[in-house]
Coordinates of C-alpha atoms in Angstrom, one line a residue:
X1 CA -45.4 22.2 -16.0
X2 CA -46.1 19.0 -13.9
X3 CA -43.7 17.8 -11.6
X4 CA -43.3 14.7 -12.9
X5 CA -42.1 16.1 -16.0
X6 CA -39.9 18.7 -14.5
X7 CA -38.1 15.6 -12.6
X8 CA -37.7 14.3 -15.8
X9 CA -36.3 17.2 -17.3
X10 CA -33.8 17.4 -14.6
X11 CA -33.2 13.5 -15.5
X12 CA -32.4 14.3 -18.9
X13 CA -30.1 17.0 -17.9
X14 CA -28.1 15.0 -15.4
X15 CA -27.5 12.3 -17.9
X16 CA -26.5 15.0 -20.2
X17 CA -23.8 16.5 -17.7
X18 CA -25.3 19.6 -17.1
X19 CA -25.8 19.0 -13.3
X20 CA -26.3 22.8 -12.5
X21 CA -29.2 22.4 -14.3
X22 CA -30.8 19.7 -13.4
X23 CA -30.3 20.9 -9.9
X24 CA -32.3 24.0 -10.9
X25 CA -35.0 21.6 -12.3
X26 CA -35.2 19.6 -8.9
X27 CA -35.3 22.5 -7.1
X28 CA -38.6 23.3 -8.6
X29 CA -39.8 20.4 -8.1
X30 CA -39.1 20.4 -4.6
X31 CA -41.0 24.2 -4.1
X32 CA -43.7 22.4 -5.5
X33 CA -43.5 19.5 -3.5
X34 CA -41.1 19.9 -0.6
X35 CA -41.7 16.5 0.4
X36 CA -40.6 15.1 -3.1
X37 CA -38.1 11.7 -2.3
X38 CA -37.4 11.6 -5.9
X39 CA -36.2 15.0 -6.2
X40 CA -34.2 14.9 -2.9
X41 CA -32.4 11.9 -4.2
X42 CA -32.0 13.3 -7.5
X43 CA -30.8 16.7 -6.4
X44 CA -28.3 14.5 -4.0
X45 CA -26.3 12.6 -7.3
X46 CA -26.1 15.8 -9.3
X47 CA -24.8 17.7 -6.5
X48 CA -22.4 14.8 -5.8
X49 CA -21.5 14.6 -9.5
X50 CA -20.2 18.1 -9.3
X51 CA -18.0 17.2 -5.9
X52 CA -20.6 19.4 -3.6
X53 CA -20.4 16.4 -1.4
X54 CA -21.7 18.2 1.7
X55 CA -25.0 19.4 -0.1
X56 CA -25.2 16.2 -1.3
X57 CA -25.1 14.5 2.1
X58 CA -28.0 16.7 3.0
X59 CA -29.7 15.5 0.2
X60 CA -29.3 11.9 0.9
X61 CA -30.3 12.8 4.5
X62 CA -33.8 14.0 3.4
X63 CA -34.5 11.1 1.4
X64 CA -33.6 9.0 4.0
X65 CA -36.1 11.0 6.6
X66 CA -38.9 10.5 4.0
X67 CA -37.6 6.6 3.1
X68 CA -34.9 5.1 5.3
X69 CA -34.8 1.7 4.1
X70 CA -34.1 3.5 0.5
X71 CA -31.1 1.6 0.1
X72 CA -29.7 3.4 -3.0
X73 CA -29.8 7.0 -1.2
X74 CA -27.9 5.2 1.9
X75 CA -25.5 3.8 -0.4
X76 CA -24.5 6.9 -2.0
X77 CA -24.7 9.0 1.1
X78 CA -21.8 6.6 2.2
X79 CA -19.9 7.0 -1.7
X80 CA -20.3 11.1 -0.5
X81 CA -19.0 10.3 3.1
X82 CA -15.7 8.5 1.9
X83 CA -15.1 11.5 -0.9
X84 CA -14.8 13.5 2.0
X85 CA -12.9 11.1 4.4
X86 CA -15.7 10.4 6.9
X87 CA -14.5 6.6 6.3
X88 CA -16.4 5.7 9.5
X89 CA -19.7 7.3 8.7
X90 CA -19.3 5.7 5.1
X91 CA -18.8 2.5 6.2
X92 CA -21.8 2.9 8.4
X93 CA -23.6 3.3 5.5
X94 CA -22.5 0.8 3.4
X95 CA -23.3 -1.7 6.6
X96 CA -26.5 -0.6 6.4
X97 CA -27.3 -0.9 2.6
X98 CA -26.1 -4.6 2.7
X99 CA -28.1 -5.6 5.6
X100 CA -31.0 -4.3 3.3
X101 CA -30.0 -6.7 0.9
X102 CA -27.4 -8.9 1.4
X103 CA -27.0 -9.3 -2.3
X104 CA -26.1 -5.7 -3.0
X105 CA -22.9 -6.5 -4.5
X106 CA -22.1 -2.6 -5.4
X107 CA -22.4 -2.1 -1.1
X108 CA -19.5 -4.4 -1.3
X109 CA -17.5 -2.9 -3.6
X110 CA -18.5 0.3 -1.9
X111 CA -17.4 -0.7 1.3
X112 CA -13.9 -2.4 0.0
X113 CA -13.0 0.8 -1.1
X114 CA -13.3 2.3 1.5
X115 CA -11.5 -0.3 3.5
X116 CA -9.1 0.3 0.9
X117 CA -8.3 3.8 1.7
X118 CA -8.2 2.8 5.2
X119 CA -5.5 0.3 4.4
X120 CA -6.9 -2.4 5.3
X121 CA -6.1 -4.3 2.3
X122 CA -7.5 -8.1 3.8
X123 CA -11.0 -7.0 4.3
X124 CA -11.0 -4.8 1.4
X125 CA -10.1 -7.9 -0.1
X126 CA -12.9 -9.8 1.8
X127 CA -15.5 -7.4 0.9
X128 CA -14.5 -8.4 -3.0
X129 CA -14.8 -11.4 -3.1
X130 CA -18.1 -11.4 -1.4
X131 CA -19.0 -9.2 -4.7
X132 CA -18.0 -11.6 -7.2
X133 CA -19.6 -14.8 -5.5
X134 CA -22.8 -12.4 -5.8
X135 CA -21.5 -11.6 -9.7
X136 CA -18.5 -13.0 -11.2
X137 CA -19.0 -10.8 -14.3
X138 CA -17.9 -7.4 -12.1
X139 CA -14.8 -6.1 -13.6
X140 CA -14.3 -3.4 -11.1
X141 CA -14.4 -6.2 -8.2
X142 CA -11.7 -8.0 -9.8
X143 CA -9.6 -4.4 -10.8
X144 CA -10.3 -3.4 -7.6
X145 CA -9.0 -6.6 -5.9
X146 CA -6.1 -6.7 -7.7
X147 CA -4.8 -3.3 -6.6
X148 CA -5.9 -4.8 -2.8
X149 CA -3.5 -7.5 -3.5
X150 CA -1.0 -5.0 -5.1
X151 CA -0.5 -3.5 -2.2
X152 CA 0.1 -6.2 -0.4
X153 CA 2.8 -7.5 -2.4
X154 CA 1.2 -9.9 -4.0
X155 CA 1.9 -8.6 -7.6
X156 CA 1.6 -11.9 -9.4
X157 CA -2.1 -12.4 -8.0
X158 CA -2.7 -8.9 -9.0
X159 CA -1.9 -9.4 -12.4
X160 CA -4.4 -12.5 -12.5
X161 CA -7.6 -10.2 -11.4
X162 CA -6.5 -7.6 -14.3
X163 CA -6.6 -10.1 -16.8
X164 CA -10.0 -11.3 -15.3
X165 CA -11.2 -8.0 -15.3
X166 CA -10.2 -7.2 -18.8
X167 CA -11.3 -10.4 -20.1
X168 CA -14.5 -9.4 -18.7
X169 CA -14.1 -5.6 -20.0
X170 CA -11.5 -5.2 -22.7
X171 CA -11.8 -1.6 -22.6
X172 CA -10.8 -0.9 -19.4
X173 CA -8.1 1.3 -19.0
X174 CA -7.4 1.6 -14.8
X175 CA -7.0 -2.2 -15.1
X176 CA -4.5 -1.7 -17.7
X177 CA -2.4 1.2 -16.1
X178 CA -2.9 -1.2 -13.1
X179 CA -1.6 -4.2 -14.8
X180 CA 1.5 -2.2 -16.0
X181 CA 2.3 -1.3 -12.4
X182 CA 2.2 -4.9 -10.9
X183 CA 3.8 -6.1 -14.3
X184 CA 6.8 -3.3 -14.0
X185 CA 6.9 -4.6 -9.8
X186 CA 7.6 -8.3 -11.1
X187 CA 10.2 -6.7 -13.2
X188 CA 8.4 -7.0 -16.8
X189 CA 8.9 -3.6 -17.8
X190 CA 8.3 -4.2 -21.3
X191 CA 4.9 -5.8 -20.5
X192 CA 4.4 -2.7 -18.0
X193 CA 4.9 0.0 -21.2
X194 CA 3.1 -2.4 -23.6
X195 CA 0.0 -2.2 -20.8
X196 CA 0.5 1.7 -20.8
X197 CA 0.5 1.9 -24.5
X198 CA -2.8 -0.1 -24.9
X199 CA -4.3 2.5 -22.3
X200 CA -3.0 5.1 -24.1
X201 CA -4.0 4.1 -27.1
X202 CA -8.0 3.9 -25.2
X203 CA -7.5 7.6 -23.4
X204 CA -4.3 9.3 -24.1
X205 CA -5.7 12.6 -22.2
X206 CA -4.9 10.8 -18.5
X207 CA -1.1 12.5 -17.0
X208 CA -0.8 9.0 -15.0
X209 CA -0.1 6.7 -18.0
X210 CA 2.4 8.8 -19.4
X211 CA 4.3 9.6 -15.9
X212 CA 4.2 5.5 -15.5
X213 CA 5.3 4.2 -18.9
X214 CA 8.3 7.1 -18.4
X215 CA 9.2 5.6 -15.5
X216 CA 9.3 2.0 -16.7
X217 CA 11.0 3.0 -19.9
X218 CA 13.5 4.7 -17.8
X219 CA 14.1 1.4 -16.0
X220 CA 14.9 -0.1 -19.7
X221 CA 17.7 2.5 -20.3
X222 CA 14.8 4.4 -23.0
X223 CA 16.0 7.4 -21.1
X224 CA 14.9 9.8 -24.4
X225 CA 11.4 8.3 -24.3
X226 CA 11.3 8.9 -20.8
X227 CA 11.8 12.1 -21.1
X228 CA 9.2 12.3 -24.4
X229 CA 6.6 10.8 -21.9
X230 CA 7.6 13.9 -19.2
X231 CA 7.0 15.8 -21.4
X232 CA 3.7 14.6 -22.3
X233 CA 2.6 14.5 -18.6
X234 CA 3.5 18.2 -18.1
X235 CA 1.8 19.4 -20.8
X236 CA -1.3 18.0 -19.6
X237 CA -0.8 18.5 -15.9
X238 CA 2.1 21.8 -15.7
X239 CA 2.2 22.2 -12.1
X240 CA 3.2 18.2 -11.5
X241 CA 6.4 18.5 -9.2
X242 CA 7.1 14.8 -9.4
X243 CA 6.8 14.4 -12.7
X244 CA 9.4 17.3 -13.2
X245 CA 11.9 15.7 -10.6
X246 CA 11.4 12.8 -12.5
X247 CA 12.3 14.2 -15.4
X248 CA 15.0 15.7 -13.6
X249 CA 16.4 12.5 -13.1
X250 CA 16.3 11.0 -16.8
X251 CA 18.1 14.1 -17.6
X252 CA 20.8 13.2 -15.3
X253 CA 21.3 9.7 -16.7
X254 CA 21.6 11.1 -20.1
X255 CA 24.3 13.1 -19.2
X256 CA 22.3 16.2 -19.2
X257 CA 23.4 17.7 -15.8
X258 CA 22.0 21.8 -16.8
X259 CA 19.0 20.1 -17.5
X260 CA 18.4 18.2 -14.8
X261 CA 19.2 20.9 -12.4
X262 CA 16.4 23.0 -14.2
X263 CA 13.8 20.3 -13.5
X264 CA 15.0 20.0 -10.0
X265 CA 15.1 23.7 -9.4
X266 CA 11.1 23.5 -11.1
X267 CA 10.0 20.8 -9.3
X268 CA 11.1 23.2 -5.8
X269 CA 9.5 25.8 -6.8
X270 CA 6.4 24.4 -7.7
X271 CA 6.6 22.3 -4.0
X272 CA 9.5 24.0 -2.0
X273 CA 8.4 21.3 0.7
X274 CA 9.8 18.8 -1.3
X275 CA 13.0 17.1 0.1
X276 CA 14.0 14.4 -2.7
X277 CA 14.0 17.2 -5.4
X278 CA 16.5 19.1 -3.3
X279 CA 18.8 16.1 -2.5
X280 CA 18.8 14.8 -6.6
X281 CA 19.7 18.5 -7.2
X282 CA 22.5 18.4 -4.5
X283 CA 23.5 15.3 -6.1
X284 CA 23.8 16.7 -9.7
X285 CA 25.5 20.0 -8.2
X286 CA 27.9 17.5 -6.9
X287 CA 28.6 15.6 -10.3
X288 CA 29.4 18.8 -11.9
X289 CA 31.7 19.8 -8.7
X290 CA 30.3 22.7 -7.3
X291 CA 30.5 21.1 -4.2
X292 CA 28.9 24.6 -2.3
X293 CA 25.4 24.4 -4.1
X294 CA 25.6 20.6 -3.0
X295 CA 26.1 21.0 0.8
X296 CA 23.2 23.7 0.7
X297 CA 20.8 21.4 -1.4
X298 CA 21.6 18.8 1.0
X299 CA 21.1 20.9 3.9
X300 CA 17.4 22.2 2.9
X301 CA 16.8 18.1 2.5
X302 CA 17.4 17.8 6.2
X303 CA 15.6 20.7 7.1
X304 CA 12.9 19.1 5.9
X305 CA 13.5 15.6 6.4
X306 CA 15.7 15.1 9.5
X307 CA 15.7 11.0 8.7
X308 CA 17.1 11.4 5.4
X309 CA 20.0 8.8 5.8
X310 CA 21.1 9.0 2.2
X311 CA 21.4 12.8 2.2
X312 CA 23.6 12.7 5.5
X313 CA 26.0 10.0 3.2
X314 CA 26.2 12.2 0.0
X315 CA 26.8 15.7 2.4
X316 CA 29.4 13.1 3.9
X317 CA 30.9 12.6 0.6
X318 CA 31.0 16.1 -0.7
X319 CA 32.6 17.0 3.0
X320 CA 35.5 14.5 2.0
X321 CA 35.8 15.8 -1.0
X322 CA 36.8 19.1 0.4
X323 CA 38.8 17.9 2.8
X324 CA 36.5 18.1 5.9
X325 CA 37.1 14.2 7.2
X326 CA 36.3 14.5 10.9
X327 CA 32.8 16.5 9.8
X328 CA 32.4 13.7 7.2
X329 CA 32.3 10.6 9.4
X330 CA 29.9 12.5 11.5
X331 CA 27.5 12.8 8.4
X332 CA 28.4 8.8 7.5
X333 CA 27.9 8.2 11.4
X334 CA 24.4 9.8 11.1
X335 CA 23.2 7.9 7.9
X336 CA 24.4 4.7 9.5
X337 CA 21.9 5.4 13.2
X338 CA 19.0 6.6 10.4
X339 CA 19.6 2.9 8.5
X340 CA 22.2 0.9 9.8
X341 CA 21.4 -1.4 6.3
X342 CA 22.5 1.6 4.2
X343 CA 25.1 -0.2 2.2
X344 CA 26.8 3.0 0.4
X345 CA 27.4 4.7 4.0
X346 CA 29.3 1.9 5.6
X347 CA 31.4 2.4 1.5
X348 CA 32.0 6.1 2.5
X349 CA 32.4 5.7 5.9
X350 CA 35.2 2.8 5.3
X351 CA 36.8 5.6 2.6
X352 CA 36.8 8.3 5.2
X353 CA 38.7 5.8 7.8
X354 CA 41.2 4.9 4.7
X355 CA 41.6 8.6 4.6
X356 CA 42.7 9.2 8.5
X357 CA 44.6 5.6 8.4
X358 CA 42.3 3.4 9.9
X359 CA 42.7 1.0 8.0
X360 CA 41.5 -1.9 9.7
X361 CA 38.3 -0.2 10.6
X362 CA 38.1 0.6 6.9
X363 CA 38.3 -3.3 6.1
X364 CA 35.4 -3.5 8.7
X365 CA 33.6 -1.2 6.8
X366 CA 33.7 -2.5 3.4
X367 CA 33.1 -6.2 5.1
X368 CA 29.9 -5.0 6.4
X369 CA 29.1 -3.2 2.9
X370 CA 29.7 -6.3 1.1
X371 CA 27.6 -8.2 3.4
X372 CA 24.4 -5.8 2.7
X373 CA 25.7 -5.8 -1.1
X374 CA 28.0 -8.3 -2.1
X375 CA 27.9 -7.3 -6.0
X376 CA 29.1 -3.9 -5.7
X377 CA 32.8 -4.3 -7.2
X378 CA 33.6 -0.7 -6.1
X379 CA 33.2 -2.1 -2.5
X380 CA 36.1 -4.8 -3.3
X381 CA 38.1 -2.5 -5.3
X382 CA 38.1 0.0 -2.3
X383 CA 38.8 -3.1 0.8
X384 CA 41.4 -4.3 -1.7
X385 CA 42.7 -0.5 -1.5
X386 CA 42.6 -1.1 2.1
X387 CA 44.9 -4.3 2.6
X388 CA 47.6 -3.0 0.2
X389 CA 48.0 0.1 1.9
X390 CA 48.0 -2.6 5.2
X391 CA 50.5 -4.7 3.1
X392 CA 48.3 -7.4 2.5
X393 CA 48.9 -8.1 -1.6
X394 CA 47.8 -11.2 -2.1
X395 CA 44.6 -10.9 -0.9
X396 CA 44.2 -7.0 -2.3
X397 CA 44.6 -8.7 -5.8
X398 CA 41.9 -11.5 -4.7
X399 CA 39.6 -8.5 -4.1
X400 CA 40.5 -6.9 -7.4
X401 CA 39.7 -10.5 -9.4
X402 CA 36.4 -9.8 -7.6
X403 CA 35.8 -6.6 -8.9
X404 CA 36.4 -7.3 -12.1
X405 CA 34.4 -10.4 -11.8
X406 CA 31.7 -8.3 -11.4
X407 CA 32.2 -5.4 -13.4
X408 CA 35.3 -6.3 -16.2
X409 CA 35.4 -2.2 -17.7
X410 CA 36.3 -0.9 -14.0
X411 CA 39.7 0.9 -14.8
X412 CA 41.0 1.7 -11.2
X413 CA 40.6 -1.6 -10.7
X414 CA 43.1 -3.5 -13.0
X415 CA 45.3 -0.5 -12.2
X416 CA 45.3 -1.3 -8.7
X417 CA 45.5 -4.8 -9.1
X418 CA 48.8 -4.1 -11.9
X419 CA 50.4 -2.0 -8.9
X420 CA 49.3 -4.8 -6.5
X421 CA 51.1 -7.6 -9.1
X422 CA 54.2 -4.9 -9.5
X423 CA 54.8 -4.6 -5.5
X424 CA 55.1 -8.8 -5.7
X425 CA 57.3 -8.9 -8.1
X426 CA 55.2 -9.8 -11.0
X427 CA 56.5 -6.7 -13.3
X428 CA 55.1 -8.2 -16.8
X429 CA 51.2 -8.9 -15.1
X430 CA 51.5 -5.5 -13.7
X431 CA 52.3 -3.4 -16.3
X432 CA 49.7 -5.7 -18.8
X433 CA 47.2 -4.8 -16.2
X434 CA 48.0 -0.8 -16.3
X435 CA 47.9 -1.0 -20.0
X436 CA 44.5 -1.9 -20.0
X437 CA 43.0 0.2 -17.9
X438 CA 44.7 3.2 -20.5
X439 CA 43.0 1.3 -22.5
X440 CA 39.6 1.2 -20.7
X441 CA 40.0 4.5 -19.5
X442 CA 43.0 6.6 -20.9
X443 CA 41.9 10.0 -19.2
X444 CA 41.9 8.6 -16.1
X445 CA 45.1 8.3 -15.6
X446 CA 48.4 10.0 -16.3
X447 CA 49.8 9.5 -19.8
X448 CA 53.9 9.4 -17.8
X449 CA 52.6 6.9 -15.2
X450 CA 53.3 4.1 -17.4
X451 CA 57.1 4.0 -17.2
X452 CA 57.1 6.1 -13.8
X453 CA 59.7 4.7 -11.5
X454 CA 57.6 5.3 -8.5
X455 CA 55.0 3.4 -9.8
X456 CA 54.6 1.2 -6.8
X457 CA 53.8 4.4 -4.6
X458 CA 51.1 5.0 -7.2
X459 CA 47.6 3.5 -6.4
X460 CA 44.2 4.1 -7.2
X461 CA 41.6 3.7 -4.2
X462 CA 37.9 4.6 -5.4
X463 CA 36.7 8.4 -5.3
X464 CA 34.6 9.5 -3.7
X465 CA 31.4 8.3 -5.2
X466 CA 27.7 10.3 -5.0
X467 CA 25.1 7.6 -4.5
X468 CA 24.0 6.6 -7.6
X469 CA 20.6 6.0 -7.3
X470 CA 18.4 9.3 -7.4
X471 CA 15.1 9.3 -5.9
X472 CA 11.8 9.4 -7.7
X473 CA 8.5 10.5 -6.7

């Protein structure tokens, strides 16, 4: 056989996908010839098509020996260096392919990824545009650009390059699944799952459009189909911790606590390294009150993340809970140095104070809280806790009005502001207000309280509350 029909045979094989043996067929070609650019090169994109990215290297390297201003061997010896995270060498590369042709617009796309990984999202961007003043008809220079600008923050001008680039190529799907992701960051979730759909519909084998439209339907209270989509994502990728964490976490909106711990508990034992999947488990022991599996899911979190400000709150919480105060403020203390902006820490911490009678440094507390989030009526219901206990009605009932300005089904807080309005003198608004939190809420509060005679000794200040929001992948 000649060798110019072996190389072609190896050709045909690579095109085909069967890389091994085109491989074998260079290989010959190369005993015959061991001097062959053609095969080297060859040899070099099979190899690198079957992620032997060293031997590939090597390949490129004896092409470049026999040719070195062969600019398509130099620019995939630099593709091979960035597989393997030799970003400098691979941006050497790519340097060197443009100054062979300054119009080599795939050098520039070549070397904005890599810039990319690098993070350094300006010149990656830089290196884009050069691209599409060479070709404005490059789809992957304006995907590509978008997720630059994507990662910048600039969501909105993402969104413009992925409709360029699919207006360009209606068929691609990473602009799609990208254009869901910035859509879902400007908070269009339903434009986010209609983008994952339409990606879907184009390759529904990929785990990653099924993990992102459960997370945006998630957002849209679609907790089942969040969970459908989970599901889908595990069954194509099983050992996906985040994705079961994740799931975890539907679960737990739903209600489903048993089933969220068994996602949790999954998630750990596929990554035991992973500190959010203990802390959401700590936090669902917690909701079903076994307050001992909470603490040591809380504690593993800290082992592994010692900065984990929202873990020291909730083991805070779950300490005051049992009674524990002083060890309590140390966890709320803790949180607080970690992220002095943590809202629900200066809540707990203010509760805790309540608890040992501080209650002006309880006040400060909440103040602070309401500053960081000032539409959190559970704050105000708790500070107007705080100045009735400090005798302060009228403005305990202003902070009531406030809470259920903000959130008009919060029980505790038209029965503290009916106690508040019964401690003035205002019987008829006070017992109108108790009646409709019974009403809201009737097993939250004693059926004899009603009529009690002690009812102005009676008064509601917020439980202790796990933070709310678990944490995702």
């Amino acid at each position: 056989m000649s060798i110019k029909n072996c190389l072609n045979q190896g050709v045909d094989k690579a095109q085909q996908g069967d890389y091994q043996g085109a491989i074998e067929k260079f290989n010959q070609v190369l005993r015959l010839e061991p001097n062959h650019l053609k095969a080297y090169y060859n040899r070099g994109l099979a190899r690198y098509d079957l992620g032997d990215y060293k031997e590939a290297i090597e390949d490129f390297n004896q092409a470049l020996r026999l040719q070195p201003d062969y600019l398509a061997a130099c620019n995939n010896r630099g593709n091979a260096y960035h597989s393997v995270g030799e970003y400098h060498r691979a941006l050497e590369d790519f340097n060197q392919a443009i100054e062979l042709n300054p119009n080599f617009s795939i050098g520039y796309i070549s070397r904005g990824l890599v810039r990319f990984d690098m993070k350094d999202f300006p010149e990656a961007i830089a290196d884009y545009d050069r691209a599409l003043r060479i070709d404005p008809n490059l789809a992957e220079a304006y995907n590509n650009r978008g997720m630059a600008r994507f990662q910048m923050g600039d969501s909105s001008g993402a969104i413009e390059d992925f409709n360029q680039a699919l207006e360009i190529e209606p068929n691609l799907v990473e602009a799609y699944n990208n254009r869901g992701l910035a859509r879902f960051e400007v908070g269009d979730s339903k434009g986010a799952i209609e983008d994952f759909k339409l990606a879907l519909a184009m390759d529904s084998s990929l785990a990653e459009l099924y993990y992102n439209r459960a997370f945006a339907r998630c957002s849209q209270g679609d907790r089942k189909g969040a969970v459908e989509d989970y599901d889908r994502t595990l069954g194509i990728n099983p050992n996906d911790a985040e994705a079961y964490n994740n799931r975890g976490n539907a679960c737990a909106l739903m209600g489903d606590n048993q089933g969220a711990i068994e996602n949790y508990t999954q998630a750990i034992e596929i990554n035991p390294h992973k500190a959010n999947a203990y802390y959401n488990r700590g936090l669902t022991h917690y909701a079903v009150g076994n307050h001992h599996r909470a603490i040591a899911d809380f504690d593993l979190a800290l082992k592994l993340n010692p900065d984990y400000a929202a873990a020291y709150n909730n083991r805070g919480l779950v300490l005051r809970d049992k009674g524990d105060i002083q060890q309590a403020l140390e966890d709320f203390n803790q949180a607080l140095r970690l992220n002095p902006n943590l809202a629900e820490a200066y809540v707990s911490r203010g509760l805790g104070r309540s608890d040992l009678g501080d209650k002006q440094g309880a006040i400060e507390d909440f103040n602070y809280a309401l500053q960081l989030n000032p539409n959190d009526a559970r704050t105000y219901n708790s500070r107007g806790f705080a100045r009735y206990r400090m005798g302060d009605n009228q403005q305990a009932i202003e902070d009531f009005n406030q809470a259920l300005l903000l959130n008009p089904n919060l029980s505790a807080a038209y029965l503290n502001r009916g106690l508040a309005r019964f401690h003035l003198g205002d019987r008829l608004g006070g017992i109108e207000d108790i009646n409709y939190a019974l009403h809201i809420n009737p097993t939250n509060i004693p059926a004899n309280w009603q009529m009690s005679i002690n009812l102005t000794n009676t008064f509601f200040s917020q439980r202790s509350n796990i933070n709310p929001t678990l944490t995702e992948a």
